[in-house]
Every structure is written in C-alpha cells, then in structure tokens.
C-alpha cells in the first residue's frame, strides 16, 4: 500500500512550518512509521538544522533531479531513528532548480517505500509552493492566531482547493498562548476555526523549549517534559488515523484552571 | 631635588644658530619651575665658544643649568668639553633617529619633569627600548647606512633610554611599524613551500606514534562511531577517482578572495584557493588544489576535487560541516557546532590531510 504525501504549508513565513515538519516527522517515526521529510525550501534550507543532520548532507534534491546521484543516496538517515529520512534542499541554488513535475516524480517514488512523505513547503505562493504541493495528496496548513497569518492561510486554502491532487487539508494552529486568549488579547482557537472554516488537526502551545531544541538540532517531541512536544505527538497520532480527543485544545485551558486552582487554594 | 629634574631640548632639526636660540628660549619659557638640568640635543652644526656661552647664559637666565650637550659635531664637542659641560658625542646617523619624533616645544606633556619614580620605572622598560634599537639597527643595516651604529645605539640607550622614552612616547610604535614595510625581515613560508614534493615526503614519513600524538582526529572519530550511516556511505561515490600523482600547485593559479563567504555562495577554482575571511555554514569551496582559509571555516570544503589525494585544507579555526579531499569524506561530529565558540578569539590553526582514505586534522604548528 502506497504511503501518503503530506505537504506542510502556511503562506506566511515564520509561523513554524519547518518546526512542525521536523516534529511531526520525528513523532511519526517514533510511532513506528517509515517517514521521509523533503525540504523544498531550496536556497534557504533549515530542516536539516532542526533535525541536527546538517553535517551529514552530501547530496541534495537538486543532485537527484539533475541525476548526479540516485534518490536513495540522497536520503540522510536520522541519528536516532533509522525509520526517519531527510531529503535535503540545496543551499547553493534557488527554487527554479526544481520544477513541479520533478518533485511529483520524487514523491511518487518515495511513496512506494515510505508510509509518510512530509513535504516542508517554503513561504510564499510562487514556484516553491507550486513545487511542494505538486505531489501532495494531503495538506496541513499551519497558522498562528494573528490576522496576518490567518489571511495568508485563507489564501493558501483557496489555492489548495483548486489543486487536483490535494484531497484533504487540515489546520494546525501554532504558538497559542492560553494566557493571552484568557485575557482576550489573542484570538481563540474557535475564532480561528470560524474564520477559516476548516478542520482542525491540532493546537500547539507556545513553548520556550522550541528555541533550545532548534539550536540543539533535537526536535522537541523527544523531550518528554515539553508541552509542545506532547501536542505534536497527538497531531502525529491524528495523522495516523487515531481518534485522539480534543485534548490538545483543552490542555491549555486545563493548565490555566490548574493555576487558578493553585492560587484559589492559596487564597 | 635638583638632581632629579632633567629636561631634554631637542634641537636636531635646527640648522641655524638663530633657530637654536629661538627654539631654546621658547622651550625655556614654557618651564614653570627653575633649577632644572638641561640636556641639549644638537645636530652636527658647528658652534663656536661664544655662541655656546650665549646659549649657556640664556639657560642660566631662566634659572636652569646646562648639564649635557649631545652633538655629532666633533669640534663642537671639544669646545663644550673645555667649558666643563658634559658632552655626549653621538653618531650622525643614529642622531637622525631622533628626527622621527622631533621635539615639539609647544607641546605641554613633553616638558613634564621626570621624577625619580618614573626613572625607576623606565629602567625596567629600558630593555624593550634596547630591543627596539636593535630592530632599527637591523633595518638600517639593510639600507647600508652605518656599521658603528650598534655601539652608539646601545650607549645612547643606556644613558638616555629613560629620557628619550619619556620624550618620544610614540618612538617604539614607530619603529615597530618599520619591519612591516621591509619584506626581508619577515620570512613567512608561503603555501607553495609546503606543497613542494620534498615537503610532502617528509609528512608521509611520520611514524604512527607521532601521528597519533599530532593528529586532532576529531573528524576521524566521528566517522568511526557512525554505524547507522555506514551502509549509506558505501553508496556515496565521489566525483573522481583519486590519484597520488604529485601535482605542483605553484604552477596553478590561485584564487585570492578577500571577503566573507556567506551561506549559499559557492567558490570553484581550477587551482588553489586562499580566502581572507570566514566561510559561513552553507557555503561551499571546491578547488582542484589546496584550500586555505584565513578565518573560520564553517562551510563545506572540497580540496583536490579532480582527484588529487595530496591536497590540503587549512583554516585558522576548523568548524567545517564537511571536509572532502579527493574522494575522501568526513563530517563534523554531532554536537560540536556551538555557534558561540566561533566568535571566540582563540584560534587553533589546523590542516586537514587525507591519510589512508581518512581525513585527519593536524595542528599547523606541530609540523
């Protein structure tokens, strides 16, 4: 049975596409799936850094496309999990080095061997986006509870709907700060869903550990204490088809309630 | 108290008697206290006894005494000697040194009295001053001015080191700059020397013990430890087959870059590459010959990319993501890329060589 190709996209930059890709990929791998991550951000690659595989890259996706190596040679295996592979982007080229058909071919080939092919999409709606979406049959739209990110996500959803291959798209709300939602300074998860009218796949709280994990090259899902890591694992389980209750969304609320209870006791 | 207060009045630049009188009176007027001992520096100008007497009386009229006269003119020296005044006869060429820092009579700090404390301090520093004089001598030997300079210079430094240092604060700085202009002084071995086949042979004769002692080996270690990746490396075949044919690189052109190589930039050369600057992560250097980075190498470096296994990679600080020499490949061990250490000022110049199909790092000063 062929695996599924999931593109992780957002339109706006800096909302956490690459972090999401690295963490969902690692989580799916840890859950026993064969996963390959494709970085399509040619010229501005970062996924290798987040996975800590920077020093292992010999061949890139451009080498594969230009037939300087076999596809298998270009796959970099993860340090810990042999089920997880990375197909890195070239840093010394730009988006025009690869076209949509070539990426579709690569996705088709990888689909045969891997359960999940996660495509990390670059920001924007130009060539890079068109390439990344080409081979995908599923999409995860990453957004943050800010108007600018939501507007861009809306645009992206529109583009995804017009694509033939993409059967399913789901929304992932990143960098949610329960405290700000409580004080009405941030849009709540419900508000975002209302605006975009889109299925939800998960809510990731803002987490300081993300910054340290990025610098260390170790995805946050490997950190058991991290709240964001736990949220990403739940997202991965939903991708696998498990029916994980809306625990993620409630989680921040319960946290606040816990704190409230804590202070109530004190008082 | 009076013995401790010397003043040097440098009149070497004065070529006429009138100038001397004028400058001297100006210098004396700037003194606020009387009872100073004056050290007069003259050029090789000839002064007769009446002229010298008038100078002496001028100094006395300001409440000071003429203690020493420094001159390169033998006749003047003889007359001064007859007047029961100390005389220092200096060599003409060494006296020209003091023209590097001509006495500025209008400058406040130069007429400051030297007290006992500062003299004691300067005595300690006198050694440095002598060393500097040696440097000047060597430099002057090169331009064939004087052979007696060493004697004259040392006697000068012994007697006047303290005073001169006080009055010419920029003197050492100035002399320190001289050798830089003189290429003979610095015999830096060029990279071409290292590339000579004879030198290469000497590298190959290193015994295993020495080899283990000298090599940093961190890149090799990472290669050994990596079990997961091994199967993958078998499939990685590099661009060209290696050759051990000696390649003389000094006949090849050298690409010389004086800028920082940034992420995404790629530098390819048919010869050697010299980069004055850092190579940031994400940059790539490919050279048929050697690669030398005068800075931090953090990108990918591929020396001998047409198959020359003897090619070398050198950097002031080796932080390369990957090092490749001909068909050899090595990568940085995990967890050693701490971006913060790149900024530190400690440099450990290292050289990467391919030995038995593995890339080893050597400290350059251990060659």
GROMACS .gro file of N, CA and C in nm, chain B residues 10-106:
model
  291
  277UNK      N    1   6.538   6.909   2.234
  277UNK     CA    2   6.584   6.851   2.109
  277UNK      C    3   6.588   6.959   2.001
  278UNK      N    4   6.707   6.991   1.958
  278UNK     CA    5   6.723   7.095   1.855
  278UNK      C    6   6.789   7.037   1.730
  279UNK      N    7   6.773   6.906   1.713
  279UNK     CA    8   6.838   6.840   1.599
  279UNK      C    9   6.788   6.896   1.466
  280UNK      N   10   6.661   6.934   1.468
  280UNK     CA   11   6.605   6.983   1.342
  280UNK      C   12   6.649   7.125   1.309
  281UNK      N   13   6.711   7.192   1.406
  281UNK     CA   14   6.755   7.330   1.382
  281UNK      C   15   6.888   7.331   1.309
  282UNK      N   16   6.893   7.401   1.200
  282UNK     CA   17   7.014   7.402   1.118
  282UNK      C   18   7.090   7.535   1.130
  283UNK      N   19   7.030   7.636   1.193
  283UNK     CA   20   7.096   7.766   1.206
  283UNK      C   21   7.106   7.803   1.353
  284UNK      N   22   7.208   7.885   1.386
  284UNK     CA   23   7.227   7.926   1.525
  284UNK      C   24   7.108   8.007   1.575
  285UNK      N   25   7.058   8.093   1.488
  285UNK     CA   26   6.940   8.172   1.525
  285UNK      C   27   6.822   8.086   1.562
  286UNK      N   28   6.801   7.981   1.484
  286UNK     CA   29   6.692   7.888   1.511
  286UNK      C   30   6.708   7.823   1.647
  287UNK      N   31   6.834   7.786   1.676
  287UNK     CA   32   6.862   7.718   1.804
  287UNK      C   33   6.824   7.810   1.920
  288UNK      N   34   6.871   7.936   1.912
  288UNK     CA   35   6.843   8.032   2.020
  288UNK      C   36   6.692   8.053   2.035
  289UNK      N   37   6.628   8.068   1.922
  289UNK     CA   38   6.483   8.093   1.920
  289UNK      C   39   6.406   7.978   1.984
  290UNK      N   40   6.437   7.856   1.937
  290UNK     CA   41   6.367   7.737   1.988
  290UNK      C   42   6.395   7.718   2.135
  291UNK      N   43   6.521   7.737   2.173
  291UNK     CA   44   6.561   7.715   2.312
  291UNK      C   45   6.489   7.812   2.405
  292UNK      N   46   6.484   7.939   2.365
  292UNK     CA   47   6.418   8.036   2.453
  292UNK      C   48   6.268   8.006   2.464
  293UNK      N   49   6.209   7.961   2.353
  293UNK     CA   50   6.068   7.921   2.356
  293UNK      C   51   6.046   7.805   2.454
  294UNK      N   52   6.139   7.707   2.446
  294UNK     CA   53   6.127   7.590   2.532
  294UNK      C   54   6.142   7.628   2.678
  295UNK      N   55   6.237   7.719   2.703
  295UNK     CA   56   6.264   7.758   2.842
  295UNK      C   57   6.148   7.839   2.899
  296UNK      N   58   6.081   7.915   2.814
  296UNK     CA   59   5.969   7.995   2.861
  296UNK      C   60   5.852   7.908   2.908
  297UNK      N   61   5.840   7.790   2.846
  297UNK     CA   62   5.730   7.702   2.885
  297UNK      C   63   5.754   7.638   3.022
  298UNK      N   64   5.879   7.637   3.068
  298UNK     CA   65   5.908   7.580   3.200
  298UNK      C   66   5.853   7.671   3.310
  299UNK      N   67   5.790   7.607   3.406
  299UNK     CA   68   5.730   7.688   3.511
  299UNK      C   69   5.819   7.694   3.635
  300UNK      N   70   5.911   7.602   3.645
  300UNK     CA   71   5.997   7.600   3.764
  300UNK      C   72   6.142   7.617   3.723
  301UNK      N   73   6.218   7.674   3.813
  301UNK     CA   74   6.361   7.691   3.786
  301UNK      C   75   6.438   7.574   3.845
  302UNK      N   76   6.568   7.577   3.821
  302UNK     CA   77   6.656   7.476   3.881
  302UNK      C   78   6.656   7.345   3.807
  303UNK      N   79   6.624   7.347   3.679
  303UNK     CA   80   6.624   7.224   3.601
  303UNK      C   81   6.760   7.203   3.535
  304UNK      N   82   6.791   7.077   3.508
  304UNK     CA   83   6.914   7.048   3.433
  304UNK      C   84   6.875   7.024   3.287
  305UNK      N   85   6.939   7.094   3.200
  305UNK     CA   86   6.902   7.091   3.059
  305UNK      C   87   6.995   6.997   2.984
  306UNK      N   88   6.936   6.909   2.907
  306UNK     CA   89   7.012   6.825   2.814
  306UNK      C   90   6.982   6.877   2.674
  307UNK      N   91   7.084   6.924   2.610
  307UNK     CA   92   7.066   6.990   2.481
  307UNK      C   93   7.105   6.893   2.370
  308UNK      N   94   7.015   6.871   2.279
  308UNK     CA   95   7.045   6.783   2.165
  308UNK      C   96   7.067   6.871   2.043
  309UNK      N   97   7.183   6.856   1.986
  309UNK     CA   98   7.216   6.937   1.869
  309UNK      C   99   7.241   6.847   1.749
  310UNK      N  100   7.227   6.905   1.632
  310UNK     CA  101   7.263   6.833   1.511
  310UNK      C  102   7.415   6.845   1.494
  311UNK      N  103   7.465   6.814   1.376
  311UNK     CA  104   7.610   6.825   1.357
  311UNK      C  105   7.653   6.969   1.324
  312UNK      N  106   7.572   7.063   1.367
  312UNK     CA  107   7.603   7.205   1.344
  312UNK      C  108   7.728   7.244   1.426
  313UNK      N  109   7.811   7.327   1.367
  313UNK     CA  110   7.932   7.375   1.438
  313UNK      C  111   7.897   7.502   1.514
  314UNK      N  112   7.926   7.502   1.645
  314UNK     CA  113   7.903   7.620   1.728
  314UNK      C  114   8.036   7.660   1.792
  315UNK      N  115   8.071   7.788   1.781
  315UNK     CA  116   8.196   7.830   1.846
  315UNK      C  117   8.171   7.862   1.993
  316UNK      N  118   8.279   7.897   2.064
  316UNK     CA  119   8.269   7.909   2.210
  316UNK      C  120   8.174   8.021   2.252
  317UNK      N  121   8.178   8.134   2.180
  317UNK     CA  122   8.093   8.248   2.219
  317UNK      C  123   7.946   8.215   2.202
  318UNK      N  124   7.918   8.142   2.094
  318UNK     CA  125   7.779   8.101   2.071
  318UNK      C  126   7.731   8.007   2.183
  319UNK      N  127   7.820   7.914   2.218
  319UNK     CA  128   7.784   7.820   2.324
  319UNK      C  129   7.769   7.892   2.457
  320UNK      N  130   7.855   7.990   2.480
  320UNK     CA  131   7.847   8.067   2.606
  320UNK      C  132   7.716   8.144   2.614
  321UNK      N  133   7.677   8.201   2.499
  321UNK     CA  134   7.550   8.276   2.500
  321UNK      C  135   7.432   8.183   2.525
  322UNK      N  136   7.442   8.061   2.470
  322UNK     CA  137   7.336   7.961   2.497
  322UNK      C  138   7.333   7.929   2.645
  323UNK      N  139   7.453   7.908   2.701
  323UNK     CA  140   7.463   7.874   2.844
  323UNK      C  141   7.405   7.987   2.930
  324UNK      N  142   7.438   8.111   2.893
  324UNK     CA  143   7.390   8.225   2.973
  324UNK      C  144   7.239   8.242   2.960
  325UNK      N  145   7.191   8.210   2.839
  325UNK     CA  146   7.045   8.213   2.818
  325UNK      C  147   6.974   8.117   2.912
  326UNK      N  148   7.033   7.995   2.922
  326UNK     CA  149   6.974   7.893   3.009
  326UNK      C  150   6.982   7.939   3.154
  327UNK      N  151   7.098   7.995   3.191
  327UNK     CA  152   7.116   8.040   3.330
  327UNK      C  153   7.019   8.152   3.363
  328UNK      N  154   6.989   8.238   3.262
  328UNK     CA  155   6.897   8.349   3.288
  328UNK      C  156   6.756   8.299   3.321
  329UNK      N  157   6.725   8.179   3.280
  329UNK     CA  158   6.595   8.121   3.313
  329UNK      C  159   6.603   8.038   3.441
  330UNK      N  160   6.717   8.044   3.509
  330UNK     CA  161   6.730   7.974   3.637
  330UNK      C  162   6.762   7.827   3.625
  331UNK      N  163   6.809   7.785   3.506
  331UNK     CA  164   6.842   7.645   3.487
  331UNK      C  165   6.992   7.633   3.459
  332UNK      N  166   7.041   7.510   3.459
  332UNK     CA  167   7.181   7.489   3.425
  332UNK      C  168   7.192   7.397   3.305
  333UNK      N  169   7.293   7.425   3.223
  333UNK     CA  170   7.318   7.339   3.107
  333UNK      C  171   7.399   7.221   3.154
  334UNK      N  172   7.340   7.103   3.152
  334UNK     CA  173   7.406   6.986   3.209
  334UNK      C  174   7.482   6.907   3.103
  335UNK      N  175   7.414   6.876   2.996
  335UNK     CA  176   7.475   6.790   2.895
  335UNK      C  177   7.443   6.846   2.756
  336UNK      N  178   7.542   6.834   2.669
  336UNK     CA  179   7.519   6.869   2.530
  336UNK      C  180   7.542   6.744   2.447
  337UNK      N  181   7.445   6.716   2.365
  337UNK     CA  182   7.457   6.599   2.278
  337UNK      C  183   7.478   6.649   2.136
  338UNK      N  184   7.589   6.609   2.076
  338UNK     CA  185   7.616   6.658   1.941
  338UNK      C  186   7.691   6.552   1.862
  339UNK      N  187   7.681   6.562   1.733
  339UNK     CA  188   7.758   6.472   1.649
  339UNK      C  189   7.878   6.543   1.586
  340UNK      N  190   7.887   6.673   1.609
  340UNK     CA  191   8.000   6.750   1.555
  340UNK      C  192   8.117   6.742   1.653
  341UNK      N  193   8.231   6.693   1.607
  341UNK     CA  194   8.346   6.670   1.696
  341UNK      C  195   8.404   6.802   1.747
  342UNK      N  196   8.403   6.903   1.663
  342UNK     CA  197   8.461   7.031   1.706
  342UNK      C  198   8.375   7.096   1.814
  343UNK      N  199   8.247   7.095   1.794
  343UNK     CA  200   8.156   7.148   1.895
  343UNK      C  201   8.174   7.071   2.025
  344UNK      N  202   8.185   6.939   2.013
  344UNK     CA  203   8.200   6.853   2.131
  344UNK      C  204   8.325   6.892   2.209
  345UNK      N  205   8.433   6.922   2.137
  345UNK     CA  206   8.559   6.958   2.202
  345UNK      C  207   8.545   7.090   2.279
  346UNK      N  208   8.477   7.185   2.217
  346UNK     CA  209   8.460   7.317   2.282
  346UNK      C  210   8.373   7.301   2.408
  347UNK      N  211   8.267   7.224   2.396
  347UNK     CA  212   8.177   7.202   2.509
  347UNK      C  213   8.255   7.139   2.624
  348UNK      N  214   8.341   7.044   2.589
  348UNK     CA  215   8.422   6.975   2.688
  348UNK      C  216   8.510   7.074   2.763
  349UNK      N  217   8.566   7.170   2.691
  349UNK     CA  218   8.652   7.271   2.753
  349UNK      C  219   8.574   7.359   2.851
  350UNK      N  220   8.444   7.372   2.827
  350UNK     CA  221   8.361   7.459   2.913
  350UNK      C  222   8.315   7.386   3.039
  351UNK      N  223   8.370   7.264   3.066
  351UNK     CA  224   8.332   7.183   3.182
  351UNK      C  225   8.183   7.146   3.182
  352UNK      N  226   8.136   7.122   3.063
  352UNK     CA  227   7.998   7.073   3.049
  352UNK      C  228   8.006   6.931   2.993
  353UNK      N  229   7.919   6.844   3.047
  353UNK     CA  230   7.919   6.706   2.998
  353UNK      C  231   7.885   6.703   2.849
  354UNK      N  232   7.950   6.613   2.778
  354UNK     CA  233   7.922   6.605   2.635
  354UNK      C  234   7.895   6.460   2.596
  355UNK      N  235   7.798   6.446   2.512
  355UNK     CA  236   7.771   6.315   2.452
  355UNK      C  237   7.790   6.330   2.302
  356UNK      N  238   7.892   6.260   2.255
  356UNK     CA  239   7.910   6.266   2.112
  356UNK      C  240   7.841   6.145   2.050
  357UNK      N  241   7.746   6.172   1.966
  357UNK     CA  242   7.669   6.062   1.906
  357UNK      C  243   7.698   6.056   1.758
  358UNK      N  244   7.674   5.937   1.706
  358UNK     CA  245   7.693   5.919   1.562
  358UNK      C  246   7.584   5.993   1.485
  359UNK      N  247   7.624   6.043   1.373
  359UNK     CA  248   7.531   6.127   1.296
  359UNK      C  249   7.405   6.050   1.256
  360UNK      N  250   7.428   5.925   1.209
  360UNK     CA  251   7.314   5.851   1.156
  360UNK      C  252   7.216   5.814   1.268
  361UNK      N  253   7.274   5.784   1.388
  361UNK     CA  254   7.184   5.748   1.497
  361UNK      C  255   7.108   5.871   1.545
  362UNK      N  256   7.174   5.986   1.530
  362UNK     CA  257   7.107   6.107   1.575
  362UNK      C  258   6.986   6.138   1.486
  363UNK      N  259   6.994   6.095   1.362
  363UNK     CA  260   6.881   6.120   1.274
  363UNK      C  261   6.757   6.047   1.321
  364UNK      N  262   6.780   5.943   1.405
  364UNK     CA  263   6.665   5.871   1.458
  364UNK      C  264   6.572   5.963   1.535
  365UNK      N  265   6.634   6.053   1.608
  365UNK     CA  266   6.551   6.139   1.691
  365UNK      C  267   6.467   6.235   1.608
  366UNK      N  268   6.501   6.245   1.482
  366UNK     CA  269   6.416   6.329   1.398
  366UNK      C  270   6.283   6.261   1.367
  367UNK      N  271   6.275   6.130   1.398
  367UNK     CA  272   6.147   6.062   1.381
  367UNK      C  273   6.042   6.131   1.465
  368UNK      N  274   6.085   6.174   1.583
  368UNK     CA  275   5.991   6.236   1.675
  368UNK      C  276   6.051   6.370   1.717
  369UNK      N  277   6.045   6.470   1.634
  369UNK     CA  278   6.109   6.596   1.666
  369UNK      C  279   6.048   6.659   1.790
  370UNK      N  280   6.131   6.724   1.863
  370UNK     CA  281   6.085   6.787   1.987
  370UNK      C  282   5.990   6.900   1.955
  371UNK      N  283   5.877   6.889   2.014
  371UNK     CA  284   5.778   6.993   1.990
  371UNK      C  285   5.772   7.083   2.113
  372UNK      N  286   5.824   7.201   2.099
  372UNK     CA  287   5.836   7.288   2.215
  372UNK      C  288   5.702   7.339   2.264
  373UNK      N  289   5.604   7.334   2.177
  373UNK     CA  290   5.474   7.385   2.218
  373UNK      C  291   5.391   7.280   2.290
   0.00000   0.00000   0.00000
